[in-house]
Amino acid sequence: MSHVLHYAPDNASLIIRLALDTIGLAYSTVLVDRSKREQCSASYRKLNPNGLIPTFETPDGTLFETGAILLWLVDTHGVIGPKAGDEGRAAFLKWLFFCANTVHPHMQLLFYPDKLVGDDPGLKQSVTDGARRALMRDFAILEQAANQAFGDDTPTAIDFYVACLLRWCAIYGPDNRDWFTLAHSPRLSHICKRADAWPATEIAIRAEGLGPAPFTAPQRPNPPEGSAL
Ligand SMILES: N[C@@H](CCC(=O)N[C@@H](CS)C(=O)NCC(=O)O)C(=O)O
């Protein structure tokens, strides 16, 4: 198989799985077992020196970084966004990079503050407080922007990114989730409603044990193999 997705259930690889199954591209998967910290193994780091999931092997070489993989898929296969020169490409790039370069890193700070400041509880609290504020701003911006390059009936790579970010915010990280209620963001809510009905979501539910309504009623996964954390 010339396309291989290295994944862990409900990790950022889920975004790529949704993209691949929407495109209809044949691929195989290799589980990265997070319970054994396989993402840190020497063999995995040969593919992805950051030790992060996903990694995607392609006929053009091995890719990592979710945004880069999505952009490569658009450029090589279309379907999930406009190719270079197509109408809407500029807006597509802007919002894809906003998700990958701004929202996703803020979420990582919320979930893994220790990666930045170590185990000091006060420092970790400051980081998570700041990340929460940043994410509130980010989601308010996405709420306003929906319907430009994402949020329509035909999902783009940005819809996959946004739906997964919203899902993870609801079920991972610090328990205090009062800061974000999807009901206050009707356009983002609508993306989640559509996301539950995407054909690719049905495939992901089975492959990763995501539960019956992974985007409107997210719950921690019960995967057939591997672990989310
Ligand atoms: N910038 C990376 C971030 C990927 C990322 O943070 N992956 C998480 C899972 S969602 C991971 O691999 N965590 C394992 C770890 O931190 O050891 C990307 O966009 O692919």
mmCIF file with all atom_site columns, N, CA and C and ligand atoms in Angstrom, residues 8 10-13 34 37 39-40 44-45 48 50-55 64-69 100 104-105 108 112 115 161 168 228, ligand 1:
data_model
loop_
_atom_site.group_PDB
_atom_site.id
_atom_site.type_symbol
_atom_site.label_atom_id
_atom_site.label_alt_id
_atom_site.label_comp_id
_atom_site.label_asym_id
_atom_site.label_entity_id
_atom_site.label_seq_id
_atom_site.pdbx_PDB_ins_code
_atom_site.Cartn_x
_atom_site.Cartn_y
_atom_site.Cartn_z
_atom_site.occupancy
_atom_site.B_iso_or_equiv
_atom_site.pdbx_formal_charge
_atom_site.auth_seq_id
_atom_site.auth_comp_id
_atom_site.auth_asym_id
_atom_site.auth_atom_id
_atom_site.pdbx_PDB_model_num
ATOM   1   N N   . ALA A 1 8   ? -3.061  7.056  16.146 1.00 0.00 ? 8   ALA A N   1
ATOM   2   C CA  . ALA A 1 8   ? -3.553  6.560  17.435 1.00 0.00 ? 8   ALA A CA  1
ATOM   3   C C   . ALA A 1 8   ? -4.999  7.028  17.521 1.00 0.00 ? 8   ALA A C   1
ATOM   4   N N   . ASP A 1 10  ? -8.359  8.741  18.107 1.00 0.00 ? 10  ASP A N   1
ATOM   5   C CA  . ASP A 1 10  ? -8.771  10.071 18.572 1.00 0.00 ? 10  ASP A CA  1
ATOM   6   C C   . ASP A 1 10  ? -7.605  11.040 18.734 1.00 0.00 ? 10  ASP A C   1
ATOM   7   N N   . ASN A 1 11  ? -6.506  10.782 18.028 1.00 0.00 ? 11  ASN A N   1
ATOM   8   C CA  . ASN A 1 11  ? -5.402  11.734 17.998 1.00 0.00 ? 11  ASN A CA  1
ATOM   9   C C   . ASN A 1 11  ? -5.544  12.599 16.741 1.00 0.00 ? 11  ASN A C   1
ATOM   10  N N   . ALA A 1 12  ? -4.593  13.475 16.506 1.00 0.00 ? 12  ALA A N   1
ATOM   11  C CA  . ALA A 1 12  ? -4.696  14.361 15.338 1.00 0.00 ? 12  ALA A CA  1
ATOM   12  C C   . ALA A 1 12  ? -4.781  13.560 14.033 1.00 0.00 ? 12  ALA A C   1
ATOM   13  N N   . SER A 1 13  ? -4.367  12.311 14.070 1.00 0.00 ? 13  SER A N   1
ATOM   14  C CA  . SER A 1 13  ? -4.506  11.432 12.901 1.00 0.00 ? 13  SER A CA  1
ATOM   15  C C   . SER A 1 13  ? -5.967  11.255 12.492 1.00 0.00 ? 13  SER A C   1
ATOM   16  N N   . ARG A 1 34  ? 0.198   4.463  22.091 1.00 0.00 ? 34  ARG A N   1
ATOM   17  C CA  . ARG A 1 34  ? 0.610   5.503  23.044 1.00 0.00 ? 34  ARG A CA  1
ATOM   18  C C   . ARG A 1 34  ? 0.776   4.936  24.449 1.00 0.00 ? 34  ARG A C   1
ATOM   19  N N   . ARG A 1 37  ? 4.153   4.321  24.626 1.00 0.00 ? 37  ARG A N   1
ATOM   20  C CA  . ARG A 1 37  ? 4.918   5.481  24.163 1.00 0.00 ? 37  ARG A CA  1
ATOM   21  C C   . ARG A 1 37  ? 5.669   5.203  22.852 1.00 0.00 ? 37  ARG A C   1
ATOM   22  N N   . GLN A 1 39  ? 5.290   6.466  20.138 1.00 0.00 ? 39  GLN A N   1
ATOM   23  C CA  . GLN A 1 39  ? 5.600   7.685  19.371 1.00 0.00 ? 39  GLN A CA  1
ATOM   24  C C   . GLN A 1 39  ? 7.011   8.195  19.656 1.00 0.00 ? 39  GLN A C   1
ATOM   25  N N   . CYS A 1 40  ? 7.587   7.720  20.790 1.00 0.00 ? 40  CYS A N   1
ATOM   26  C CA  . CYS A 1 40  ? 8.943   8.150  21.151 1.00 0.00 ? 40  CYS A CA  1
ATOM   27  C C   . CYS A 1 40  ? 10.001  7.134  20.734 1.00 0.00 ? 40  CYS A C   1
ATOM   28  N N   . TYR A 1 44  ? 9.934   5.041  15.228 1.00 0.00 ? 44  TYR A N   1
ATOM   29  C CA  . TYR A 1 44  ? 8.933   6.049  14.840 1.00 0.00 ? 44  TYR A CA  1
ATOM   30  C C   . TYR A 1 44  ? 9.601   7.399  14.577 1.00 0.00 ? 44  TYR A C   1
ATOM   31  N N   . ARG A 1 45  ? 10.578  7.727  15.414 1.00 0.00 ? 45  ARG A N   1
ATOM   32  C CA  . ARG A 1 45  ? 11.247  9.030  15.222 1.00 0.00 ? 45  ARG A CA  1
ATOM   33  C C   . ARG A 1 45  ? 12.026  9.109  13.913 1.00 0.00 ? 45  ARG A C   1
ATOM   34  N N   . ASN A 1 48  ? 9.141   10.452 11.989 1.00 0.00 ? 48  ASN A N   1
ATOM   35  C CA  . ASN A 1 48  ? 8.707   11.769 12.462 1.00 0.00 ? 48  ASN A CA  1
ATOM   36  C C   . ASN A 1 48  ? 9.563   12.155 13.668 1.00 0.00 ? 48  ASN A C   1
ATOM   37  N N   . ASN A 1 50  ? 9.686   14.561 15.508 1.00 0.00 ? 50  ASN A N   1
ATOM   38  C CA  . ASN A 1 50  ? 9.004   15.226 16.620 1.00 0.00 ? 50  ASN A CA  1
ATOM   39  C C   . ASN A 1 50  ? 8.359   14.234 17.579 1.00 0.00 ? 50  ASN A C   1
ATOM   40  N N   . GLY A 1 51  ? 8.252   12.968 17.171 1.00 0.00 ? 51  GLY A N   1
ATOM   41  C CA  . GLY A 1 51  ? 7.585   11.986 18.021 1.00 0.00 ? 51  GLY A CA  1
ATOM   42  C C   . GLY A 1 51  ? 6.112   12.308 18.218 1.00 0.00 ? 51  GLY A C   1
ATOM   43  N N   . LEU A 1 52  ? 5.483   12.870 17.203 1.00 0.00 ? 52  LEU A N   1
ATOM   44  C CA  . LEU A 1 52  ? 4.066   13.227 17.297 1.00 0.00 ? 52  LEU A CA  1
ATOM   45  C C   . LEU A 1 52  ? 3.263   12.488 16.227 1.00 0.00 ? 52  LEU A C   1
ATOM   46  N N   . ILE A 1 53  ? 1.991   12.346 16.498 1.00 0.00 ? 53  ILE A N   1
ATOM   47  C CA  . ILE A 1 53  ? 1.048   11.655 15.612 1.00 0.00 ? 53  ILE A CA  1
ATOM   48  C C   . ILE A 1 53  ? 0.144   12.735 15.001 1.00 0.00 ? 53  ILE A C   1
ATOM   49  N N   . PRO A 1 54  ? -0.092  12.717 13.701 1.00 0.00 ? 54  PRO A N   1
ATOM   50  C CA  . PRO A 1 54  ? 0.121   11.653 12.715 1.00 0.00 ? 54  PRO A CA  1
ATOM   51  C C   . PRO A 1 54  ? 1.439   11.757 11.956 1.00 0.00 ? 54  PRO A C   1
ATOM   52  N N   . THR A 1 55  ? 1.733   10.612 11.297 1.00 0.00 ? 55  THR A N   1
ATOM   53  C CA  . THR A 1 55  ? 2.718   10.574 10.226 1.00 0.00 ? 55  THR A CA  1
ATOM   54  C C   . THR A 1 55  ? 2.020   9.882  9.052  1.00 0.00 ? 55  THR A C   1
ATOM   55  N N   . PHE A 1 64  ? 4.820   14.677 7.926  1.00 0.00 ? 64  PHE A N   1
ATOM   56  C CA  . PHE A 1 64  ? 4.213   14.887 9.238  1.00 0.00 ? 64  PHE A CA  1
ATOM   57  C C   . PHE A 1 64  ? 3.732   16.328 9.286  1.00 0.00 ? 64  PHE A C   1
ATOM   58  N N   . GLU A 1 65  ? 3.049   16.685 10.364 1.00 0.00 ? 65  GLU A N   1
ATOM   59  C CA  . GLU A 1 65  ? 2.321   17.944 10.541 1.00 0.00 ? 65  GLU A CA  1
ATOM   60  C C   . GLU A 1 65  ? 0.959   17.843 9.821  1.00 0.00 ? 65  GLU A C   1
ATOM   61  N N   . THR A 1 66  ? -0.070  17.872 10.643 1.00 0.00 ? 66  THR A N   1
ATOM   62  C CA  . THR A 1 66  ? -1.438  17.689 10.149 1.00 0.00 ? 66  THR A CA  1
ATOM   63  C C   . THR A 1 66  ? -1.757  18.652 8.998  1.00 0.00 ? 66  THR A C   1
ATOM   64  N N   . GLY A 1 67  ? -1.405  19.917 9.172  1.00 0.00 ? 67  GLY A N   1
ATOM   65  C CA  . GLY A 1 67  ? -1.713  20.914 8.140  1.00 0.00 ? 67  GLY A CA  1
ATOM   66  C C   . GLY A 1 67  ? -1.012  20.591 6.829  1.00 0.00 ? 67  GLY A C   1
ATOM   67  N N   . ALA A 1 68  ? 0.243   20.164 6.921  1.00 0.00 ? 68  ALA A N   1
ATOM   68  C CA  . ALA A 1 68  ? 1.012   19.843 5.704  1.00 0.00 ? 68  ALA A CA  1
ATOM   69  C C   . ALA A 1 68  ? 0.400   18.637 4.998  1.00 0.00 ? 68  ALA A C   1
ATOM   70  N N   . ILE A 1 69  ? -0.024  17.643 5.780  1.00 0.00 ? 69  ILE A N   1
ATOM   71  C CA  . ILE A 1 69  ? -0.622  16.447 5.157  1.00 0.00 ? 69  ILE A CA  1
ATOM   72  C C   . ILE A 1 69  ? -1.922  16.825 4.448  1.00 0.00 ? 69  ILE A C   1
ATOM   73  N N   . ALA A 1 100 ? -4.084  25.132 11.992 1.00 0.00 ? 100 ALA A N   1
ATOM   74  C CA  . ALA A 1 100 ? -2.860  24.368 12.259 1.00 0.00 ? 100 ALA A CA  1
ATOM   75  C C   . ALA A 1 100 ? -1.838  25.150 13.081 1.00 0.00 ? 100 ALA A C   1
ATOM   76  N N   . HIS A 1 104 ? -4.644  24.823 17.019 1.00 0.00 ? 104 HIS A N   1
ATOM   77  C CA  . HIS A 1 104 ? -4.111  23.531 17.471 1.00 0.00 ? 104 HIS A CA  1
ATOM   78  C C   . HIS A 1 104 ? -3.002  23.721 18.522 1.00 0.00 ? 104 HIS A C   1
ATOM   79  N N   . PRO A 1 105 ? -2.044  24.615 18.300 1.00 0.00 ? 105 PRO A N   1
ATOM   80  C CA  . PRO A 1 105 ? -1.021  24.831 19.354 1.00 0.00 ? 105 PRO A CA  1
ATOM   81  C C   . PRO A 1 105 ? -1.622  25.351 20.666 1.00 0.00 ? 105 PRO A C   1
ATOM   82  N N   . GLN A 1 108 ? -2.876  22.375 22.429 1.00 0.00 ? 108 GLN A N   1
ATOM   83  C CA  . GLN A 1 108 ? -1.803  21.570 23.017 1.00 0.00 ? 108 GLN A CA  1
ATOM   84  C C   . GLN A 1 108 ? -1.310  22.181 24.330 1.00 0.00 ? 108 GLN A C   1
ATOM   85  N N   . TYR A 1 112 ? -1.329  19.967 27.464 1.00 0.00 ? 112 TYR A N   1
ATOM   86  C CA  . TYR A 1 112 ? 0.019   19.529 27.888 1.00 0.00 ? 112 TYR A CA  1
ATOM   87  C C   . TYR A 1 112 ? 0.861   20.722 28.341 1.00 0.00 ? 112 TYR A C   1
ATOM   88  N N   . LYS A 1 115 ? 4.659   20.340 28.942 1.00 0.00 ? 115 LYS A N   1
ATOM   89  C CA  . LYS A 1 115 ? 5.658   20.290 27.862 1.00 0.00 ? 115 LYS A CA  1
ATOM   90  C C   . LYS A 1 115 ? 6.380   21.628 27.738 1.00 0.00 ? 115 LYS A C   1
ATOM   91  N N   . TYR A 1 161 ? -10.710 19.643 10.535 1.00 0.00 ? 161 TYR A N   1
ATOM   92  C CA  . TYR A 1 161 ? -9.854  20.190 11.596 1.00 0.00 ? 161 TYR A CA  1
ATOM   93  C C   . TYR A 1 161 ? -10.725 20.793 12.703 1.00 0.00 ? 161 TYR A C   1
ATOM   94  N N   . TRP A 1 168 ? -12.241 17.536 20.822 1.00 0.00 ? 168 TRP A N   1
ATOM   95  C CA  . TRP A 1 168 ? -11.195 17.327 21.841 1.00 0.00 ? 168 TRP A CA  1
ATOM   96  C C   . TRP A 1 168 ? -11.351 18.302 22.999 1.00 0.00 ? 168 TRP A C   1
ATOM   97  N N   . ALA A 1 228 ? -5.975  6.553  23.292 1.00 0.00 ? 228 ALA A N   1
ATOM   98  C CA  . ALA A 1 228 ? -5.940  7.953  22.867 1.00 0.00 ? 228 ALA A CA  1
ATOM   99  C C   . ALA A 1 228 ? -4.810  8.710  23.562 1.00 0.00 ? 228 ALA A C   1
HETATM 100 N N1  . LIG B 2 .   ? 1.850   19.914 15.147 1.00 0.00 ? 1   LIG B N1  1
HETATM 101 C C1  . LIG B 2 .   ? 1.517   18.516 15.150 1.00 0.00 ? 1   LIG B C1  1
HETATM 102 C C2  . LIG B 2 .   ? 0.838   18.185 16.462 1.00 0.00 ? 1   LIG B C2  1
HETATM 103 C C3  . LIG B 2 .   ? 0.441   16.740 16.558 1.00 0.00 ? 1   LIG B C3  1
HETATM 104 C C4  . LIG B 2 .   ? 0.167   16.315 17.999 1.00 0.00 ? 1   LIG B C4  1
HETATM 105 O O1  . LIG B 2 .   ? 0.237   17.098 18.948 1.00 0.00 ? 1   LIG B O1  1
HETATM 106 N N2  . LIG B 2 .   ? -0.124  15.045 18.179 1.00 0.00 ? 1   LIG B N2  1
HETATM 107 C C5  . LIG B 2 .   ? -0.390  14.528 19.518 1.00 0.00 ? 1   LIG B C5  1
HETATM 108 C C6  . LIG B 2 .   ? -1.638  13.680 19.505 1.00 0.00 ? 1   LIG B C6  1
HETATM 109 S S1  . LIG B 2 .   ? -3.066  14.604 19.088 1.00 0.00 ? 1   LIG B S1  1
HETATM 110 C C7  . LIG B 2 .   ? 0.740   13.602 19.908 1.00 0.00 ? 1   LIG B C7  1
HETATM 111 O O2  . LIG B 2 .   ? 1.367   13.010 19.066 1.00 0.00 ? 1   LIG B O2  1
HETATM 112 N N3  . LIG B 2 .   ? 0.989   13.448 21.194 1.00 0.00 ? 1   LIG B N3  1
HETATM 113 C C8  . LIG B 2 .   ? 1.957   12.518 21.691 1.00 0.00 ? 1   LIG B C8  1
HETATM 114 C C9  . LIG B 2 .   ? 2.901   13.127 22.651 1.00 0.00 ? 1   LIG B C9  1
HETATM 115 O O3  . LIG B 2 .   ? 2.746   14.317 22.954 1.00 0.00 ? 1   LIG B O3  1
HETATM 116 O O4  . LIG B 2 .   ? 3.812   12.394 23.098 1.00 0.00 ? 1   LIG B O4  1
HETATM 117 C C10 . LIG B 2 .   ? 0.624   18.175 13.980 1.00 0.00 ? 1   LIG B C10 1
HETATM 118 O O5  . LIG B 2 .   ? -0.120  19.053 13.555 1.00 0.00 ? 1   LIG B O5  1
HETATM 119 O O6  . LIG B 2 .   ? 0.654   17.051 13.477 1.00 0.00 ? 1   LIG B O6  1
#
